[in-house]
Each structure stands twice: as C-alpha cells, then as structure tokens.
Short mmCIF file of C-alpha atoms and ligand atoms in Angstrom, two decimals:
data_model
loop_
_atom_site.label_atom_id
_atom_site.label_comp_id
_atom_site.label_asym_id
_atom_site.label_seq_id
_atom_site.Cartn_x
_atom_site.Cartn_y
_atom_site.Cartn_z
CA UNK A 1 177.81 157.09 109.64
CA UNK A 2 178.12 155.90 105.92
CA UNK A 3 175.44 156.10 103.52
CA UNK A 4 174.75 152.39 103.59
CA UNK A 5 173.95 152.37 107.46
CA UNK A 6 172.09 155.51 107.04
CA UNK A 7 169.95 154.40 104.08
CA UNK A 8 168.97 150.97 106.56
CA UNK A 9 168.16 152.94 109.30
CA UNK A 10 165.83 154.62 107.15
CA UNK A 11 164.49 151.81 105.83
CA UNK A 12 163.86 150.45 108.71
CA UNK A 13 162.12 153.22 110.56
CA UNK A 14 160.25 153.78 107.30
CA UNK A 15 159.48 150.01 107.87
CA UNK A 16 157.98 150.21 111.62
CA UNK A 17 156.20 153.28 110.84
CA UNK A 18 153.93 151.66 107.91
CA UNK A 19 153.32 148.82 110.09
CA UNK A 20 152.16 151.18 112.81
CA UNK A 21 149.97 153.12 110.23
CA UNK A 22 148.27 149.59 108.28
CA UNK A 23 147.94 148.70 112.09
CA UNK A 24 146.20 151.66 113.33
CA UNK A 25 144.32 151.98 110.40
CA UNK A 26 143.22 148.40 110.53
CA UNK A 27 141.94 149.03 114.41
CA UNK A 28 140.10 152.19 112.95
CA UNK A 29 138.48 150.10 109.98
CA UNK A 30 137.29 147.63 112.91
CA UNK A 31 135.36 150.62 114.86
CA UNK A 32 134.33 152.29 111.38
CA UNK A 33 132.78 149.28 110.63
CA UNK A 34 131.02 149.38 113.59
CA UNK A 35 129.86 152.86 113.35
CA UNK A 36 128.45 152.07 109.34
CA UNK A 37 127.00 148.87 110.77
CA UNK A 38 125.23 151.08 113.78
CA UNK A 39 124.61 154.08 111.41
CA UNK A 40 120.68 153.47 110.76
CA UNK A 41 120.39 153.24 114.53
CA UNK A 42 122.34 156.59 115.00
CA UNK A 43 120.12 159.65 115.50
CA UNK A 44 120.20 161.99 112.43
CA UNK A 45 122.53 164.48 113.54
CA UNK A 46 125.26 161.92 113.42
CA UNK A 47 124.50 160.53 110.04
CA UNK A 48 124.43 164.13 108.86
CA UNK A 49 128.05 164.70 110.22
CA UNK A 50 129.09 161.53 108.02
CA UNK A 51 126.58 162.20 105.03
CA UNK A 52 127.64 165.81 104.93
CA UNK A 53 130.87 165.29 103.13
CA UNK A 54 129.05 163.63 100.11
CA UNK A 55 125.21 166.07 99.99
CA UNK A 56 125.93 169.88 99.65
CA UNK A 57 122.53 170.59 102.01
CA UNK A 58 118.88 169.76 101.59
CA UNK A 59 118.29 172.86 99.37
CA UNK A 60 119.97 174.96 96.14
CA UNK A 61 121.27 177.70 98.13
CA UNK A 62 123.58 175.21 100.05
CA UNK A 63 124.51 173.80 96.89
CA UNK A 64 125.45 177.50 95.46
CA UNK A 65 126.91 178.34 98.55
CA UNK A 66 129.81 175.36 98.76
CA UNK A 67 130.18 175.74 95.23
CA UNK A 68 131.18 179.29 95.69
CA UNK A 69 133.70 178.18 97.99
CA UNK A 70 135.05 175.75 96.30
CA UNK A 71 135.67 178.56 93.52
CA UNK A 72 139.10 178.69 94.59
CA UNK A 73 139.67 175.05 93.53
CA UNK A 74 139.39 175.58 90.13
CA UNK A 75 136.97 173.26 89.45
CA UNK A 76 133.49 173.13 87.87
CA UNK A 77 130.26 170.87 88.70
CA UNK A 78 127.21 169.16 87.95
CA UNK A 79 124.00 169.84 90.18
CA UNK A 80 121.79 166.67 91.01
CA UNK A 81 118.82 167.34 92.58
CA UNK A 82 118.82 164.07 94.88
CA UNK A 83 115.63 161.47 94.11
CA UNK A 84 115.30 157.99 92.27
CA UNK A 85 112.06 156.03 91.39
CA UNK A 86 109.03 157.96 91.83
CA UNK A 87 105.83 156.54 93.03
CA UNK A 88 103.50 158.88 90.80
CA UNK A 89 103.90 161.95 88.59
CA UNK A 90 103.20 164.91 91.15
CA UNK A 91 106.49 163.54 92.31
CA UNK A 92 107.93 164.17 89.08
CA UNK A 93 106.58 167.79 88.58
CA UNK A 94 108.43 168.47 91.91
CA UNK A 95 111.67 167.55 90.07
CA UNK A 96 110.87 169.67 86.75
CA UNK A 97 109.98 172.72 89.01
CA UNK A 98 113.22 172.70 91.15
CA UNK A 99 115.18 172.04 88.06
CA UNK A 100 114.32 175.18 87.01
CA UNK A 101 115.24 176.83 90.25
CA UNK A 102 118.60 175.26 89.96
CA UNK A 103 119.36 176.62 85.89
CA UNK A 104 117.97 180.35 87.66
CA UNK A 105 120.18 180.10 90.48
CA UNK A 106 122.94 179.18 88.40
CA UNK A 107 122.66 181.85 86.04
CA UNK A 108 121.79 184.10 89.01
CA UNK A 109 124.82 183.18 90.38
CA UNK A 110 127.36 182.97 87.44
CA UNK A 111 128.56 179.40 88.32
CA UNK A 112 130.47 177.04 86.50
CA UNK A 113 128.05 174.39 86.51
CA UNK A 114 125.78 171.96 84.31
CA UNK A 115 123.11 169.77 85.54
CA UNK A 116 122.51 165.78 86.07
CA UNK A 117 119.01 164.37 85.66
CA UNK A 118 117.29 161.05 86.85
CA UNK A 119 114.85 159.95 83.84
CA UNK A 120 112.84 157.28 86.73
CA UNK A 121 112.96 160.85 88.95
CA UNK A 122 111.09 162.72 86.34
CA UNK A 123 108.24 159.67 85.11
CA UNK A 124 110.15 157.19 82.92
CA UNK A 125 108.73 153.79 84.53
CA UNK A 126 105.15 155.18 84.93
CA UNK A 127 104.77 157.26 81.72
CA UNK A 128 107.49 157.78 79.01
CA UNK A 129 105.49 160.61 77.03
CA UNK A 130 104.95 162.59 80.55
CA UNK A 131 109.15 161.74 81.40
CA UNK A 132 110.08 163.18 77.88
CA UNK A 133 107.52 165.94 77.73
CA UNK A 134 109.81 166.78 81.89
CA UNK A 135 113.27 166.39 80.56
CA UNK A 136 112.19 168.43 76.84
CA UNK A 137 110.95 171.09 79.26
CA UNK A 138 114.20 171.46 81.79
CA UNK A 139 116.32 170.90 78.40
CA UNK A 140 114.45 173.71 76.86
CA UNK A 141 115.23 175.93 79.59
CA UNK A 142 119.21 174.75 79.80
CA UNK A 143 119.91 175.24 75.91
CA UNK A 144 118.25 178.82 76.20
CA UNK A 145 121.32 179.61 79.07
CA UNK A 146 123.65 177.44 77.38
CA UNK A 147 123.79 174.83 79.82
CA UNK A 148 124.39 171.25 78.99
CA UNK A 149 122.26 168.28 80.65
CA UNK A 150 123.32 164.54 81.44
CA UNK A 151 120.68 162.41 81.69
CA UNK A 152 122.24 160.33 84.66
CA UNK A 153 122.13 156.33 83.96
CA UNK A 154 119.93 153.95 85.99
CA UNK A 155 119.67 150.25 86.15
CA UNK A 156 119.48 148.03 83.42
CA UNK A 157 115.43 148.48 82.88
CA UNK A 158 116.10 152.15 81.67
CA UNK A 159 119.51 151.26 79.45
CA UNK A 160 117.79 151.70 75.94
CA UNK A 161 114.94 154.04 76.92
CA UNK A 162 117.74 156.42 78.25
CA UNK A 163 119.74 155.71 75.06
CA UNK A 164 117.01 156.61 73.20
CA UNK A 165 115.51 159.75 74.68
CA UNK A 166 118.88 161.30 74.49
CA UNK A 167 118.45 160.29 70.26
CA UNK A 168 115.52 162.21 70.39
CA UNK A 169 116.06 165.12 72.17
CA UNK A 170 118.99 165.53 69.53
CA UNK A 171 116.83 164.63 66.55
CA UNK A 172 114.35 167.54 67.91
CA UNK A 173 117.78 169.56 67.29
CA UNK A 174 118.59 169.84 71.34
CA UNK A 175 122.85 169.32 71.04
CA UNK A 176 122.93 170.43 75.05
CA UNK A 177 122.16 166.71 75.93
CA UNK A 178 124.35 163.65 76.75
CA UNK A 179 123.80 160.25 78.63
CA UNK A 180 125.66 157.94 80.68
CA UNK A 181 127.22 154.52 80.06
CA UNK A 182 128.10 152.22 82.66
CA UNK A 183 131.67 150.14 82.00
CA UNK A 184 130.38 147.37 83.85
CA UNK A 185 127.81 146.49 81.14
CA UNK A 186 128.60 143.91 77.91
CA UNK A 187 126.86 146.04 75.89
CA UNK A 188 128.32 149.42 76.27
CA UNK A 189 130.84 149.13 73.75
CA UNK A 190 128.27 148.36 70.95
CA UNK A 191 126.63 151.54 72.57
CA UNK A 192 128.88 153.95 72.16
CA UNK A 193 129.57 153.09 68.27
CA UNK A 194 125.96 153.27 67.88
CA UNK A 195 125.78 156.36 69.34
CA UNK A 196 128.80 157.86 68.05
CA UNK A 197 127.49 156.64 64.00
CA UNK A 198 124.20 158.43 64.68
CA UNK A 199 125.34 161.17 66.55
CA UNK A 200 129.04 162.16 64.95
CA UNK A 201 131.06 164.83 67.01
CA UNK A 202 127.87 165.39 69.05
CA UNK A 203 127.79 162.75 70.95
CA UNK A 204 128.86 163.21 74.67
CA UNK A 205 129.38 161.11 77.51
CA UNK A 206 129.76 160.40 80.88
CA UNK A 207 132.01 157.21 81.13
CA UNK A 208 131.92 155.21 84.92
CA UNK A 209 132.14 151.57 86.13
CA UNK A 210 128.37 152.03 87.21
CA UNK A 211 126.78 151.64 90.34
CA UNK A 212 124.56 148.91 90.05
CA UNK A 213 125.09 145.67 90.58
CA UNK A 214 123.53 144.07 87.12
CA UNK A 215 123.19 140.44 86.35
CA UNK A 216 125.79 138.33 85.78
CA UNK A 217 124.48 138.01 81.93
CA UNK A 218 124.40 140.95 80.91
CA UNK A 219 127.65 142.67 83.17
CA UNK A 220 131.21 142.02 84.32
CA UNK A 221 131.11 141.15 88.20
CA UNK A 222 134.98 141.26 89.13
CA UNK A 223 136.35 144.20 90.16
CA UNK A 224 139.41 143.55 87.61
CA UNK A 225 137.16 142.76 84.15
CA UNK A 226 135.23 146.41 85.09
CA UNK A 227 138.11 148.30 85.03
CA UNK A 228 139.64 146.53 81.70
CA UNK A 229 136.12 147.04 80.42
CA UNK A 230 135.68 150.27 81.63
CA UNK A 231 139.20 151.55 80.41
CA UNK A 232 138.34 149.28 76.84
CA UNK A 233 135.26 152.04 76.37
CA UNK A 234 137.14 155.02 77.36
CA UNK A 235 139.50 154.30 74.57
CA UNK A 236 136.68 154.41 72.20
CA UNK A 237 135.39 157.20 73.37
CA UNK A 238 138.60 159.03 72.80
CA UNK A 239 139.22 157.28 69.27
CA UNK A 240 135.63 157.97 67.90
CA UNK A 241 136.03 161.90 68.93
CA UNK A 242 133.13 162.17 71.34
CA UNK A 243 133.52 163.98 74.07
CA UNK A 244 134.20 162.13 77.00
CA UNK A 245 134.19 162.69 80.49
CA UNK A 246 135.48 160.30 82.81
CA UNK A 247 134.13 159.44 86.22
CA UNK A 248 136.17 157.30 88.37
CA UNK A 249 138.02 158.16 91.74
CA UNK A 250 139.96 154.78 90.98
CA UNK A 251 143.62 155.32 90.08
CA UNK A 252 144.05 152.41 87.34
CA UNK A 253 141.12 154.01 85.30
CA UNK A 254 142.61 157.38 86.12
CA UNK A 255 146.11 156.39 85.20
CA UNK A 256 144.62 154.41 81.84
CA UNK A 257 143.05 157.89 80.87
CA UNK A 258 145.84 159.95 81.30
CA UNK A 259 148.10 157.71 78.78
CA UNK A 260 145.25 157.57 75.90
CA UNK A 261 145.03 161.03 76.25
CA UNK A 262 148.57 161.31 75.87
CA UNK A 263 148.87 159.16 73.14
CA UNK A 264 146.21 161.41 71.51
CA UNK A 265 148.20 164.38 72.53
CA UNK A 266 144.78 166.04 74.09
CA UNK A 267 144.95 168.50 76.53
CA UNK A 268 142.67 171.09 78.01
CA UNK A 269 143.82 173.47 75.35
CA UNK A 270 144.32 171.42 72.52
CA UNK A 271 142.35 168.42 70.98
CA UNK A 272 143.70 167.28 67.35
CA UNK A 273 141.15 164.81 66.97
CA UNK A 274 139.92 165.26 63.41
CA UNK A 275 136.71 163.57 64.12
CA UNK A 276 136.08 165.75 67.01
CA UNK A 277 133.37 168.73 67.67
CA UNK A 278 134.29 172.34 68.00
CA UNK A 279 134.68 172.74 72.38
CA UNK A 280 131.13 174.32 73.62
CA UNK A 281 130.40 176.10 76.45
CA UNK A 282 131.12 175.32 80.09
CA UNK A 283 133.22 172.41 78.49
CA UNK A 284 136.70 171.00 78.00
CA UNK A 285 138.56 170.09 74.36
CA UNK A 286 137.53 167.25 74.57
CA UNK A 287 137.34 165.56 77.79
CA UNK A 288 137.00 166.01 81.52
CA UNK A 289 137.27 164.07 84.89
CA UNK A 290 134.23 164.07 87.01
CA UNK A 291 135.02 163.20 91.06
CA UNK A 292 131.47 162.73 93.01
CA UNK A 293 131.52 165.35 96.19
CA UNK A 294 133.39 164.46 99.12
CA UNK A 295 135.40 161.91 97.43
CA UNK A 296 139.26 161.85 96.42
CA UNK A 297 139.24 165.23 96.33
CA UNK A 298 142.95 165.22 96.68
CA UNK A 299 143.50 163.78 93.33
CA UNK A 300 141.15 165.94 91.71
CA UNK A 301 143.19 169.02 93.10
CA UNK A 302 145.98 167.61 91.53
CA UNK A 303 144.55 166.70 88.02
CA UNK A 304 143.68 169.90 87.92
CA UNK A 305 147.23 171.47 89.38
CA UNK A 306 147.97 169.20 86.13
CA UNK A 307 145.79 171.00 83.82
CA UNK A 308 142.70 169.08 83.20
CA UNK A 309 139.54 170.01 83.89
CA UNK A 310 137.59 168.60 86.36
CA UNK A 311 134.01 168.64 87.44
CA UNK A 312 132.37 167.82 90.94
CA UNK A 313 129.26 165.98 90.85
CA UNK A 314 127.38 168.17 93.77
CA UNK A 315 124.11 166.60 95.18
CA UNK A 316 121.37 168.20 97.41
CA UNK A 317 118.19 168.08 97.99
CA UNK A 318 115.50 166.40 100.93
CA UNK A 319 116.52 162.93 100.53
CA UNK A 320 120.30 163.44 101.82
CA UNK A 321 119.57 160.81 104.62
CA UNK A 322 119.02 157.78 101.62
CA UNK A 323 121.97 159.08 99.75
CA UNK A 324 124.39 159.49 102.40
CA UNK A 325 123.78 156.16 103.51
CA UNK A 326 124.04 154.50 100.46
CA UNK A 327 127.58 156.32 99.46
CA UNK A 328 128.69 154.90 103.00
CA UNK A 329 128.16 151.93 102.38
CA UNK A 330 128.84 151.27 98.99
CA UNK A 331 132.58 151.38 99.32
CA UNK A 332 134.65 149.24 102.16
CA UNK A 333 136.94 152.23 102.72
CA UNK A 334 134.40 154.52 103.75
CA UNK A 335 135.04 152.56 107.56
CA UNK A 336 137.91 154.37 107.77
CA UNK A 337 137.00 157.93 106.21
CA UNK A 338 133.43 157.55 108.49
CA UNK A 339 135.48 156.52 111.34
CA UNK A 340 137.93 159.84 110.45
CA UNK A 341 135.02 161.98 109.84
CA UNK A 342 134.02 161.55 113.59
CA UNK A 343 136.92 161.36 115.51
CA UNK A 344 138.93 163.73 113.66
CA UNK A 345 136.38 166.53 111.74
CA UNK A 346 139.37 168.82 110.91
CA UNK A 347 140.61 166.70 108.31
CA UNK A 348 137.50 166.28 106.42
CA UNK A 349 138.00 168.20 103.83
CA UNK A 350 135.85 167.59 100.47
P1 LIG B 401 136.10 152.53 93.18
O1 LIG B 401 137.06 151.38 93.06
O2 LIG B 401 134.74 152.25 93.70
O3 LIG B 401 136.69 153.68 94.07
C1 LIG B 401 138.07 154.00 94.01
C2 LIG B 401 138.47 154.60 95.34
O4 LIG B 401 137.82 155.87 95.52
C3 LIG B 401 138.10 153.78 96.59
O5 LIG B 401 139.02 152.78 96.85
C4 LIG B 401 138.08 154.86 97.66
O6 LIG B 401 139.37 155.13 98.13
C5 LIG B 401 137.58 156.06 96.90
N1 LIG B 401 136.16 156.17 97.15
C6 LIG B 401 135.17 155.73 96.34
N2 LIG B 401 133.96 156.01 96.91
C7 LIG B 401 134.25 156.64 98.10
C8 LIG B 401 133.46 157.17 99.16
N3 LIG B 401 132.14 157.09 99.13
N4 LIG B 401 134.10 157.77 100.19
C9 LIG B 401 135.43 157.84 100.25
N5 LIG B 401 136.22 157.33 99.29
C10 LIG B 401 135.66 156.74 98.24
N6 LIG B 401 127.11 155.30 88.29
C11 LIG B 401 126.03 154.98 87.55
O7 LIG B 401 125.64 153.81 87.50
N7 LIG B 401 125.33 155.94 86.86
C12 LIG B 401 125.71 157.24 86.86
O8 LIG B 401 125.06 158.07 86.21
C13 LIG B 401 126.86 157.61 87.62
N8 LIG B 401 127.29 158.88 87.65
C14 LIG B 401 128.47 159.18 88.29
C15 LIG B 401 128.97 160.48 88.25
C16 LIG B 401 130.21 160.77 88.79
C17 LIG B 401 130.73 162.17 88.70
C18 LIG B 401 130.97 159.74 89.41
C19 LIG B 401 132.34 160.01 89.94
C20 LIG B 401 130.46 158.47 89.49
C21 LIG B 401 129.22 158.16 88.96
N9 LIG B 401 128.66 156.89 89.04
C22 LIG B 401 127.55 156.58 88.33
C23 LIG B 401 129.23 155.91 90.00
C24 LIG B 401 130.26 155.02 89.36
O9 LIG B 401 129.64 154.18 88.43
C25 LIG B 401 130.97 154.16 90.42
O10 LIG B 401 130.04 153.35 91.06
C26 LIG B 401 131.70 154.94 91.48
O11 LIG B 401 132.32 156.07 90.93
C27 LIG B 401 132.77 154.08 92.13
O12 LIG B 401 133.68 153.60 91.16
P2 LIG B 401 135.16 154.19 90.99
O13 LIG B 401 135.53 154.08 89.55
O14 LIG B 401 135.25 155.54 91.58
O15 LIG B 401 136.09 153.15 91.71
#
C-alpha cells in the first residue's frame, strides 16, 4: 500500500471516529443536562458525588488531607473557607475564627498554601469598621507566618470598598495582602494603574474574567470582548511589574499569557522586570496560574511539567451543597463532566 492510500485511510478512520466521539458526546450532553436540570431534586448523596470534584470536604482536615495528596503534583493552593453574604456579624466571627484554624493547620502541616477571603463573608455590607477590624485580624495572624491573603472579589457593590481596604491594610504597612480584578469590568484597567501608582512593586493580583454577571454599563457581556479585555489587563499587569497571577482554565487567555510572558522573558526562575518586587515567600518571580479545584486539571499538570507555577484554589467548608451547585451550573460543559462523573467515577480525577 503506498503512502498516499495509507495516509486516506487514516484520514478517514480518524474521520468516523470524531464523528462517533462529537456524537456520543452530544447524546451524553443531552442526559447531563438532564441530570444538572434534576440535580436540586437529587438526594444529597448524589450531588455530593458531582460537587465533590470542585469542595475538598465540609471541614480543614479534608482540605489538608487532599492537599497532601496532591503533593505529588507539584502544585501549591489557596484555602477558601466556603460562605458569601452574611445575614449578621456572629456569622462573620465564625469566618475570622476558622480562618485562624486554617493559617494553624497550615503551619501545622507545612503546606504550600495561602488563603482567599470573602470581604461580604466577614461584615462588609453590614459594617465596614467590624469587616476591616476581621480581615486586619486574620491578616495579622498570616503576615506573622508569612502567609499572603487575597481578598477574593465580589460583585460590583464591593468593587471600590475591596479596592480600598486592600490600600489600607498596606498603608497600615501589611505587604501580605492583594485583591482581585475581574476582566469583565470597564473599569479594571484604570484599576490596576491606580493601584500599581500607589502601590509600586507591591501590588499583587489575582487576574480572572469574573464570575458575575454585571450590567451591561459597566461590563463586557460577550464571551469574545472578556477575553480581549481580560488578556488587555494581563498585559498590564505584566508591563507595570506587579505580580500577577492568572486565573483562567480557558486556553486563549492561557495561550495569551504564555506569549507576554515570553516576550518578557519571565519564567519561574527569572523575572527581568526592572519595575518588579524582590519574589516573597510561598510565591513565584513574578507570576502564577491559579486553576479552581476539580477543573482542567490536566492543563495545570502540564503548565507545571512546563515550569510555571501553579496554584489550586481549594474550597471547603459547610456550605459545599450551594457551591457545588453553582460551579455545575455555571459552565455548559459541566453536562458532560457531571454526566462522566456518574457513569464513569474512575476517570474523575481533579
Ligand atoms: P471559561 O470559558 O468559563 O472556562 C474555560 C473552560 O474550562 C470551559 O470550557 C471548561 O472546559 C472548563 N471549565 C470551566 N469551569 C468548569 C467546571 N466547573 N467544570 C469543568 N470544566 C470547567 N471570579 C470572580 O468574580 N472573583 C474571584 O475572586 C474569582 N476567583 C477565582 C479564582 C480562581 C483560582 C479561578 C480559576 C477563578 C476565579 N474566579 C473568580 C472565576 C473566574 O472569574 C471565571 O468565572 C471562571 O474561572 C471561568 O472563566 P475561565 O476563564 O476559566 O473560562
């Protein structure tokens, strides 16, 4: 047989076997669907099966447990102590106590880790003294073990007030403290010169598309204008020497990252930014990628097979129910992973 004939044949089997995949996998989308759409009718055991790939378990010694197993991945993580809006400020003490059990436990347990807060968790719509006096006292704590603390960012109420709590924290000379900005947002580009004039090689972030779905007036709505947006502030991250850490499972803002840094020439080891801090602990030179639990975690094995460093973003706590739900639901693959998880549970690896 000549090459020609053999290189069709190929083709063609190649051919019939990706329809037979897009098929199959479009049959499986149709009964994941189903399950997501029956999910809050399930009883809990099943939703825990799904939800299990994205929470670590409802307490911190699940959450030091996978991350000890996950040592081998070479990988490091943040800790979120699952919880949104609070109702009143008991709530919020609840959150500042088990903070502190989480810096313990990992200092206890020598782990790679940092920790992610929720400013609404610990008071910031009911009382913004009490919500800074909570995240000066967990900070307080974290820059005694050298830990570093992102305040995680909300919707579009807290923007500024999250903004601005991180200024202060760093004006009361705490430089363990970054926030969050959210691609999706106009403003976020005016942000992060802001921040990056008042804060200098200090200032740290956490880079994403963001979650929430904001106003057309104040955000970008197409999936195509967040990502060019998204990338846009990444790149001046990078230029103004901050340290940047990007979260995205999505290959285009991936793939955008990976050139800038190149065209920077950073690397884990080396970052010639002249505008850039010294590396601190528990950190990169310069930049990271973050992955949430349970997602992608194939590309994040092979960023860091690559060299970078990478970071999970491991949540836990009581409220895994809400939070497994939502991450369901929020993305219109998750048919076929929940549909996976279920009918084949060997292949559900984080
Ligand atoms: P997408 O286009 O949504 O996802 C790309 C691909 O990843 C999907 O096509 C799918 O294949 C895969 N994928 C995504 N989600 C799942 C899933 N649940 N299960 C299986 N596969 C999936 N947002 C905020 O507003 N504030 C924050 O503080 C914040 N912190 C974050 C921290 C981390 C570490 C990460 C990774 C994200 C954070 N986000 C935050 C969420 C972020 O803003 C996005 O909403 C989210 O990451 C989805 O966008 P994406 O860039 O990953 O792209």
């Amino acid at each position: 047989m000549n090459w020609a004939l053999k290189l069709e044949e190929v083709r063609k089997s190649y051919k019939e076997n990706s329809q037979i995949s897009h098929s199959l996998r479009r049959h499986m989308g149709v009964i994941g669907q189903f399950i997501v759409g029956m999910l809050p009718l399930a009883p809990k055991f099943v939703v825990k099966r799904i939800a299990g790939r994205y929470v670590a378990g409802s307490d911190i010694h699940s959450a030091i447990t996978l991350m000890k197993e996950m040592h081998e991945e070479n990988t490091c993580f943040t800790i979120d102590v699952l919880g949104e809006e609070i109702t009143n400020l008991d709530e919020a003490r609840f959150f500042v106590d088990e903070y502190s059990r989480v810096l313990d436990a990992i200092v206890k347990n020598e782990i790679d880790a940092n920790i992610s807060l929720k400013p609404t968790a610990l008071g910031l719509l009911l009382n913004r003294d009490v919500a800074i006096e909570n995240i000066k006292e967990i900070l307080k704590k974290a820059a005694i073990n050298d830990i570093f603390v992102r305040l995680d960012m909300e919707d579009h109420r807290v923007t500024q007030e999250t903004i601005d709590i991180v200024l202060l924290m760093q004006e009361m000379g705490f430089e363990n403290i970054g926030t969050v900005l959210q691609g999706r947002l106009f403003r976020t580009e005016e942000d992060i010169k802001k921040i990056c004039t008042l804060l200098g090689p200090l200032s740290d972030f956490r880079i994403c598309k963001g979650i929430y779905l904001e106003p057309q007036d104040i955000s970008h709505t197409s999936y195509q204008d967040i990502v060019n947006a998204t990338n846009d502030c990444i790149d001046v991250m990078l230029e103004s020497g901050s340290y940047t850490a990007i979260a995205s499972h999505d290959y285009p803002v991936i793939n955008h990252s990976l050139d800038k840094l190149k065209e920077l020439q950073m690397s884990f080891e080396n970052d010639p930014r002249i505008n850039s801090a010294d590396s601190r602990v528990g950190k990169g030179s310069g930049y990271e990628f973050q992955f949430l639990l349970g997602v992608r975690g194939d590309l994040r094995r092979k960023l860091s097979a690559q060299g970078h460093l990478t970071r999970v973003y491991v949540p836990y706590g009581t409220k895994w129910y809400e939070y497994g739900i939502r991450r369901i639901r929020e993305n219109p693959d998750i048919a076929w992973h929940a549909t996976k998880t279920l009918l084949f549970p060997w292949t559900n690896r984080r």
